[in-house]
Amino acid sequence: MLIWSIFAIAPAAQSHRMGTMQRSLTLICAGLLCLLVGLAACAPPQNLRGPRLVSDVGLTLTAPSSANESLAGRTPIIEEAPPVLPLPTLPADVLVVTPTLPPSKTPTQTPTFTMTPTQTLTPTITTTATATALALPTSVISPMIEIVAIPNNQICDTNWFFLQPRPPGCPLNVPNATNGVYQTFQNGLMVWVRSQDAIYVMYNDTGLPRWQVYRDFFEEGMPETSSEFDNAPSGLYQPRRGFGMLWRSNPSVRDRIGWATMRDEMPYSVQVQTAQDGSIYISTPFQGVLGLMPTGTGWSLFSSTPAINNAIFPTQVFVPLPTVYGN
């Protein structure tokens, strides 16, 4: 604006004012120079810790390929590494606390419980004291016959309680004389031997076994009969006491031997003796002898010779039961 004002002055004074204008321009340039020098003096000092050039990096340029012909003649640009910042130094009395992370929880396996199958208890069937016997083989029934005396020269320490039939060999024990009971049935008979507390059952059929022996569970005070079996056919009877208890509680015996053919059982003095082969000989109240073969294979009824006199039986002696004894 100042320059344009100078040229606007009249031509008469133009020469004088041109000189003045030059001096003004000189002063203005000098002022600007002083201002620049002052500004340069007030600038902050240069950071001496900045990156310094240690050596020039020489790059060997190769000829550009045909694919990079457009880059030929260009000057490669080398980028400077970023400045490394200095690490702050803390005073010696300053305690640096490094935070410690809490320990990570180690996952623990949660125990699993496997259900153990509960054993189911099988109900135990409580059985009553039912008389049972072991199954034995059978044999053919032998009718009552008269047996001719057989000579036997063997001398035994103990005599048989009967003379005929003469068993082979010697008896294992002296005669066992004790109280007994005898009763006949449709298809057999029963004999009770008190010293053995046993009931011998003989069958007249051809089934197996031919005879059995049971324990007598009857005791005084128990019911002798049962109204359930008061329907016996005419001329037949329900057995009583020990025979009746065995007969009622054991259907197999009841069905096989049938109803009793005697109203009451017959008490008598019975003798029992065992042979060496295991045969058992039992006297009857009718002067007969029952011969029971070993293991229930058969039995026979013999007439004794001479007749057995129950009044002169020897003293009672206990005789063990045979191995075929049932519970």
CSV table of C-alpha atoms in Angstrom, one decimal:
chain,number,residue,atom,x,y,z
A,1,MET,CA,0.0,0.0,0.0
A,2,LEU,CA,2.9,2.3,0.7
A,3,ILE,CA,4.5,1.6,-2.7
A,4,TRP,CA,1.2,2.4,-4.5
A,5,SER,CA,0.9,5.6,-2.6
A,6,ILE,CA,4.3,6.8,-3.7
A,7,PHE,CA,3.5,6.2,-7.3
A,8,ALA,CA,0.3,8.2,-7.0
A,9,ILE,CA,2.2,11.4,-6.2
A,10,ALA,CA,2.5,14.0,-8.8
A,11,PRO,CA,5.4,13.8,-11.3
A,12,ALA,CA,7.0,16.9,-10.0
A,13,ALA,CA,7.8,15.4,-6.7
A,14,GLN,CA,8.4,11.9,-8.1
A,15,SER,CA,12.2,12.1,-8.2
A,16,HIS,CA,12.4,13.3,-4.6
A,17,ARG,CA,10.0,10.7,-3.4
A,18,MET,CA,11.7,7.8,-5.2
A,19,GLY,CA,14.7,8.3,-3.1
A,20,THR,CA,12.6,8.4,0.0
A,21,MET,CA,10.9,5.2,-1.0
A,22,GLN,CA,14.2,3.4,-1.5
A,23,ARG,CA,15.3,4.3,1.9
A,24,SER,CA,12.0,3.1,3.4
A,25,LEU,CA,12.4,-0.2,1.6
A,26,THR,CA,15.9,-0.6,2.9
A,27,LEU,CA,14.7,0.0,6.5
A,28,ILE,CA,11.8,-2.4,6.0
A,29,CYS,CA,14.2,-5.2,4.8
A,30,ALA,CA,16.6,-4.5,7.6
A,31,GLY,CA,13.7,-4.8,10.1
A,32,LEU,CA,12.5,-8.0,8.7
A,33,LEU,CA,16.0,-9.4,8.9
A,34,CYS,CA,16.3,-8.4,12.5
A,35,LEU,CA,13.0,-10.1,13.2
A,36,LEU,CA,14.1,-13.3,11.6
A,37,VAL,CA,17.4,-13.3,13.6
A,38,GLY,CA,15.4,-12.7,16.8
A,39,LEU,CA,13.0,-15.5,16.1
A,40,ALA,CA,15.9,-17.9,15.4
A,41,ALA,CA,17.6,-17.0,18.7
A,42,CYS,CA,14.4,-17.7,20.7
A,43,ALA,CA,13.9,-21.2,19.2
A,44,PRO,CA,14.4,-24.2,21.8
A,45,PRO,CA,17.7,-25.9,21.8
A,46,GLN,CA,18.1,-28.9,19.6
A,47,ASN,CA,17.7,-32.3,21.2
A,48,LEU,CA,21.2,-33.8,21.3
A,49,ARG,CA,19.9,-37.2,22.2
A,50,GLY,CA,18.1,-37.7,18.9
A,51,PRO,CA,19.3,-40.0,16.2
A,52,ARG,CA,22.6,-39.2,14.7
A,53,LEU,CA,24.0,-40.3,11.4
A,54,VAL,CA,26.9,-42.8,12.1
A,55,SER,CA,27.7,-43.7,8.5
A,56,ASP,CA,26.2,-43.4,5.1
A,57,VAL,CA,24.4,-46.4,3.8
A,58,GLY,CA,25.6,-47.4,0.4
A,59,LEU,CA,23.0,-49.0,-1.8
A,60,THR,CA,23.8,-50.8,-5.0
A,61,LEU,CA,21.1,-50.3,-7.4
A,62,THR,CA,20.4,-53.1,-9.9
A,63,ALA,CA,19.0,-52.6,-13.3
A,64,PRO,CA,15.2,-52.5,-13.2
A,65,SER,CA,13.5,-55.5,-14.7
A,66,SER,CA,11.1,-55.1,-17.6
A,67,ALA,CA,8.2,-55.4,-15.2
A,68,ASN,CA,9.5,-52.5,-13.1
A,69,GLU,CA,10.7,-50.1,-16.0
A,70,SER,CA,8.4,-47.5,-14.6
A,71,LEU,CA,10.5,-47.2,-11.5
A,72,ALA,CA,13.8,-46.6,-13.4
A,73,GLY,CA,15.5,-43.3,-12.7
A,74,ARG,CA,13.7,-42.9,-9.3
A,75,THR,CA,15.9,-42.2,-6.2
A,76,PRO,CA,15.3,-44.8,-3.4
A,77,ILE,CA,13.8,-43.4,-0.3
A,78,ILE,CA,15.4,-44.6,3.0
A,79,GLU,CA,13.2,-44.4,6.0
A,80,GLU,CA,14.8,-43.5,9.3
A,81,ALA,CA,14.3,-45.7,12.3
A,82,PRO,CA,12.1,-44.2,15.0
A,83,PRO,CA,14.0,-42.5,17.8
A,84,VAL,CA,14.7,-44.6,20.9
A,85,LEU,CA,13.1,-43.0,24.0
A,86,PRO,CA,15.3,-42.9,27.1
A,87,LEU,CA,14.0,-45.0,30.1
A,88,PRO,CA,13.2,-42.9,33.1
A,89,THR,CA,15.5,-43.4,36.1
A,90,LEU,CA,13.8,-43.6,39.5
A,91,PRO,CA,15.5,-42.4,42.8
A,92,ALA,CA,17.0,-45.2,45.0
A,93,ASP,CA,14.5,-44.6,47.8
A,94,VAL,CA,11.5,-45.2,45.6
A,95,LEU,CA,10.1,-48.8,46.0
A,96,VAL,CA,8.8,-50.2,42.8
A,97,VAL,CA,5.9,-52.5,43.5
A,98,THR,CA,5.3,-55.1,40.8
A,99,PRO,CA,1.7,-56.2,40.9
A,100,THR,CA,1.3,-60.0,41.4
A,101,LEU,CA,-1.6,-61.6,39.7
A,102,PRO,CA,-3.6,-63.9,41.8
A,103,PRO,CA,-2.9,-67.6,41.1
A,104,SER,CA,-5.2,-69.0,38.5
A,105,LYS,CA,-7.5,-71.6,39.8
A,106,THR,CA,-6.6,-75.1,38.8
A,107,PRO,CA,-9.7,-76.8,37.7
A,108,THR,CA,-10.4,-79.8,39.9
A,109,GLN,CA,-12.5,-82.6,38.6
A,110,THR,CA,-15.8,-82.9,40.5
A,111,PRO,CA,-16.1,-86.5,41.6
A,112,THR,CA,-19.0,-88.3,40.1
A,113,PHE,CA,-20.7,-91.0,42.0
A,114,THR,CA,-21.7,-94.1,40.1
A,115,MET,CA,-24.8,-95.7,41.5
A,116,THR,CA,-24.0,-99.2,42.5
A,117,PRO,CA,-26.9,-101.6,41.7
A,118,THR,CA,-28.6,-102.7,44.8
A,119,GLN,CA,-28.8,-106.4,45.1
A,120,THR,CA,-32.3,-107.5,45.3
A,121,LEU,CA,-32.8,-110.0,48.1
A,122,THR,CA,-34.6,-113.1,47.1
A,123,PRO,CA,-37.2,-113.8,49.7
A,124,THR,CA,-36.4,-116.9,51.7
A,125,ILE,CA,-39.3,-119.3,51.9
A,126,THR,CA,-39.6,-120.5,55.5
A,127,THR,CA,-40.6,-124.1,55.5
A,128,THR,CA,-42.4,-125.8,58.3
A,129,ALA,CA,-41.3,-129.0,59.9
A,130,THR,CA,-42.6,-131.2,57.1
A,131,ALA,CA,-41.5,-134.8,57.2
A,132,THR,CA,-39.5,-135.7,54.1
A,133,ALA,CA,-37.5,-138.7,53.0
A,134,LEU,CA,-34.8,-139.5,50.6
A,135,ALA,CA,-35.7,-140.9,47.2
A,136,LEU,CA,-34.7,-144.6,47.1
A,137,PRO,CA,-35.0,-147.3,44.5
A,138,THR,CA,-37.7,-149.9,44.6
A,139,SER,CA,-38.1,-153.7,44.3
A,140,VAL,CA,-40.8,-156.3,43.9
A,141,ILE,CA,-43.1,-157.0,46.9
A,142,SER,CA,-42.5,-160.3,48.5
A,143,PRO,CA,-45.7,-161.8,50.1
A,144,MET,CA,-45.6,-163.4,53.6
A,145,ILE,CA,-44.2,-166.9,53.2
A,146,GLU,CA,-42.9,-169.7,55.4
A,147,ILE,CA,-39.2,-170.0,55.1
A,148,VAL,CA,-37.4,-173.3,55.6
A,149,ALA,CA,-34.6,-173.2,58.1
A,150,ILE,CA,-31.2,-172.6,56.5
A,151,PRO,CA,-28.2,-174.2,58.2
A,152,ASN,CA,-25.7,-171.6,59.3
A,153,ASN,CA,-22.5,-172.8,60.9
A,154,GLN,CA,-21.3,-169.2,61.6
A,155,ILE,CA,-21.0,-168.4,65.3
A,156,CYS,CA,-22.1,-164.8,66.1
A,157,ASP,CA,-21.4,-162.8,69.3
A,158,THR,CA,-25.1,-161.7,69.2
A,159,ASN,CA,-28.1,-163.7,68.2
A,160,TRP,CA,-31.0,-162.6,66.1
A,161,PHE,CA,-34.3,-162.0,67.9
A,162,PHE,CA,-35.9,-164.6,65.6
A,163,LEU,CA,-34.7,-168.0,64.4
A,164,GLN,CA,-36.3,-168.1,61.0
A,165,PRO,CA,-35.8,-166.7,58.5
A,166,ARG,CA,-32.1,-166.9,59.2
A,167,PRO,CA,-30.4,-163.8,57.7
A,168,PRO,CA,-26.9,-164.3,56.2
A,169,GLY,CA,-24.1,-163.2,58.5
A,170,CYS,CA,-24.4,-161.8,62.0
A,171,PRO,CA,-26.3,-158.9,63.4
A,172,LEU,CA,-24.5,-155.6,64.1
A,173,ASN,CA,-26.2,-155.1,67.4
A,174,VAL,CA,-28.2,-156.8,70.0
A,175,PRO,CA,-32.0,-156.6,69.6
A,176,ASN,CA,-33.4,-153.1,70.3
A,177,ALA,CA,-36.6,-153.7,72.3
A,178,THR,CA,-38.8,-150.6,72.7
A,179,ASN,CA,-42.3,-149.3,72.5
A,180,GLY,CA,-43.8,-149.4,69.0
A,181,VAL,CA,-47.0,-148.6,67.1
A,182,TYR,CA,-48.4,-150.5,64.1
A,183,GLN,CA,-51.1,-149.5,61.6
A,184,THR,CA,-52.2,-150.7,58.2
A,185,PHE,CA,-53.3,-148.6,55.2
A,186,GLN,CA,-54.9,-149.1,51.8
A,187,ASN,CA,-51.5,-149.4,50.1
A,188,GLY,CA,-49.0,-150.2,52.9
A,189,LEU,CA,-48.3,-149.9,56.6
A,190,MET,CA,-46.5,-147.8,59.2
A,191,VAL,CA,-44.4,-148.7,62.2
A,192,TRP,CA,-43.3,-146.3,64.9
A,193,VAL,CA,-40.1,-147.1,66.9
A,194,ARG,CA,-39.9,-145.0,70.1
A,195,SER,CA,-36.2,-145.5,70.8
A,196,GLN,CA,-35.3,-144.1,67.3
A,197,ASP,CA,-38.2,-141.6,67.3
A,198,ALA,CA,-38.8,-142.8,63.8
A,199,ILE,CA,-41.7,-143.8,61.6
A,200,TYR,CA,-41.1,-146.5,59.0
A,201,VAL,CA,-43.4,-146.4,55.9
A,202,MET,CA,-43.8,-149.5,53.7
A,203,TYR,CA,-45.6,-149.3,50.3
A,204,ASN,CA,-47.4,-152.2,48.6
A,205,ASP,CA,-47.1,-150.7,45.1
A,206,THR,CA,-44.2,-151.0,42.7
A,207,GLY,CA,-43.1,-147.4,42.9
A,208,LEU,CA,-39.8,-146.2,44.1
A,209,PRO,CA,-38.7,-146.2,46.8
A,210,ARG,CA,-40.3,-149.3,48.3
A,211,TRP,CA,-39.9,-148.0,51.9
A,212,GLN,CA,-39.0,-144.8,53.7
A,213,VAL,CA,-38.2,-143.7,57.2
A,214,TYR,CA,-39.1,-140.3,58.7
A,215,ARG,CA,-38.5,-138.4,61.9
A,216,ASP,CA,-41.5,-138.2,64.2
A,217,PHE,CA,-42.3,-134.6,65.1
A,218,PHE,CA,-45.5,-135.2,67.0
A,219,GLU,CA,-45.5,-134.2,70.7
A,220,GLU,CA,-48.1,-134.6,73.4
A,221,GLY,CA,-50.6,-131.7,73.4
A,222,MET,CA,-50.6,-131.3,69.6
A,223,PRO,CA,-53.9,-132.0,67.7
A,224,GLU,CA,-54.2,-135.7,67.0
A,225,THR,CA,-56.4,-135.2,63.9
A,226,SER,CA,-57.6,-132.5,61.5
A,227,SER,CA,-61.2,-131.6,60.6
A,228,GLU,CA,-60.0,-131.1,57.1
A,229,PHE,CA,-59.7,-134.9,56.6
A,230,ASP,CA,-62.9,-136.0,58.4
A,231,ASN,CA,-64.3,-137.0,55.0
A,232,ALA,CA,-62.7,-140.5,54.8
A,233,PRO,CA,-64.7,-143.1,52.8
A,234,SER,CA,-66.8,-145.7,54.6
A,235,GLY,CA,-64.6,-148.3,56.3
A,236,LEU,CA,-61.5,-146.1,56.1
A,237,TYR,CA,-60.0,-143.7,58.6
A,238,GLN,CA,-57.8,-140.6,59.1
A,239,PRO,CA,-54.6,-141.7,61.0
A,240,ARG,CA,-53.9,-140.0,64.3
A,241,ARG,CA,-51.0,-138.6,66.3
A,242,GLY,CA,-47.5,-139.1,64.7
A,243,PHE,CA,-48.8,-141.2,61.8
A,244,GLY,CA,-51.5,-138.6,61.2
A,245,MET,CA,-49.1,-135.6,61.3
A,246,LEU,CA,-46.8,-137.3,58.8
A,247,TRP,CA,-49.8,-138.3,56.6
A,248,ARG,CA,-51.4,-134.8,56.6
A,249,SER,CA,-48.2,-132.8,56.1
A,250,ASN,CA,-46.7,-135.0,53.3
A,251,PRO,CA,-49.1,-135.2,50.3
A,252,SER,CA,-46.8,-137.7,48.4
A,253,VAL,CA,-47.0,-140.1,51.3
A,254,ARG,CA,-50.8,-139.6,51.7
A,255,ASP,CA,-51.6,-140.0,48.0
A,256,ARG,CA,-49.4,-143.1,47.8
A,257,ILE,CA,-50.4,-145.1,50.9
A,258,GLY,CA,-54.0,-144.0,51.0
A,259,TRP,CA,-56.4,-144.0,54.1
A,260,ALA,CA,-55.9,-146.1,57.2
A,261,THR,CA,-57.7,-149.4,57.3
A,262,MET,CA,-57.6,-149.6,61.1
A,263,ARG,CA,-59.6,-147.2,63.2
A,264,ASP,CA,-56.7,-146.7,65.7
A,265,GLU,CA,-53.0,-147.6,65.7
A,266,MET,CA,-51.9,-150.7,67.6
A,267,PRO,CA,-49.3,-150.3,70.3
A,268,TYR,CA,-47.0,-153.2,71.0
A,269,SER,CA,-43.4,-154.0,72.0
A,270,VAL,CA,-41.2,-153.9,68.9
A,271,GLN,CA,-37.8,-155.3,68.3
A,272,VAL,CA,-35.3,-153.9,65.7
A,273,GLN,CA,-32.0,-155.4,64.6
A,274,THR,CA,-29.6,-154.5,61.7
A,275,ALA,CA,-27.6,-156.9,59.5
A,276,GLN,CA,-24.1,-156.5,58.3
A,277,ASP,CA,-25.3,-155.7,54.8
A,278,GLY,CA,-27.5,-152.8,56.0
A,279,SER,CA,-30.8,-154.7,56.0
A,280,ILE,CA,-33.2,-153.8,58.9
A,281,TYR,CA,-35.5,-156.4,60.6
A,282,ILE,CA,-38.5,-155.2,62.6
A,283,SER,CA,-41.0,-157.3,64.5
A,284,THR,CA,-44.8,-156.9,64.0
A,285,PRO,CA,-47.6,-157.4,66.5
A,286,PHE,CA,-48.8,-160.5,64.6
A,287,GLN,CA,-45.7,-162.7,65.1
A,288,GLY,CA,-44.2,-161.5,61.8
A,289,VAL,CA,-40.9,-160.0,60.8
A,290,LEU,CA,-40.4,-157.1,58.3
A,291,GLY,CA,-37.2,-157.3,56.3
A,292,LEU,CA,-36.2,-154.0,54.8
A,293,MET,CA,-33.5,-154.2,52.1
A,294,PRO,CA,-30.7,-151.6,52.0
A,295,THR,CA,-31.4,-148.2,50.5
A,296,GLY,CA,-35.1,-148.8,50.2
A,297,THR,CA,-34.9,-151.2,47.3
A,298,GLY,CA,-37.5,-153.6,48.7
A,299,TRP,CA,-39.1,-155.1,51.7
A,300,SER,CA,-40.7,-158.4,52.7
A,301,LEU,CA,-43.0,-159.7,55.5
A,302,PHE,CA,-42.0,-163.0,57.0
A,303,SER,CA,-43.8,-165.2,59.6
A,304,SER,CA,-41.4,-165.9,62.4
A,305,THR,CA,-40.5,-169.5,63.5
A,306,PRO,CA,-40.9,-170.0,66.3
A,307,ALA,CA,-43.5,-167.3,67.2
A,308,ILE,CA,-42.1,-164.2,68.8
A,309,ASN,CA,-43.0,-163.9,72.5
A,310,ASN,CA,-43.1,-160.1,73.2
A,311,ALA,CA,-43.1,-160.8,76.9
A,312,ILE,CA,-39.5,-162.1,76.9
A,313,PHE,CA,-37.9,-159.4,74.8
A,314,PRO,CA,-34.4,-158.3,76.0
A,315,THR,CA,-33.7,-155.0,77.6
A,316,GLN,CA,-34.1,-151.9,75.4
A,317,VAL,CA,-30.9,-151.0,73.5
A,318,PHE,CA,-30.6,-148.0,71.2
A,319,VAL,CA,-30.0,-148.8,67.6
A,320,PRO,CA,-28.7,-146.0,65.2
A,321,LEU,CA,-31.0,-145.2,62.2
A,322,PRO,CA,-30.0,-146.3,58.7
A,323,THR,CA,-28.4,-143.8,56.3
A,324,VAL,CA,-31.7,-143.5,54.3
A,325,TYR,CA,-33.4,-141.8,57.2
A,326,GLY,CA,-35.3,-138.7,56.1
A,327,ASN,CA,-35.7,-135.4,57.9
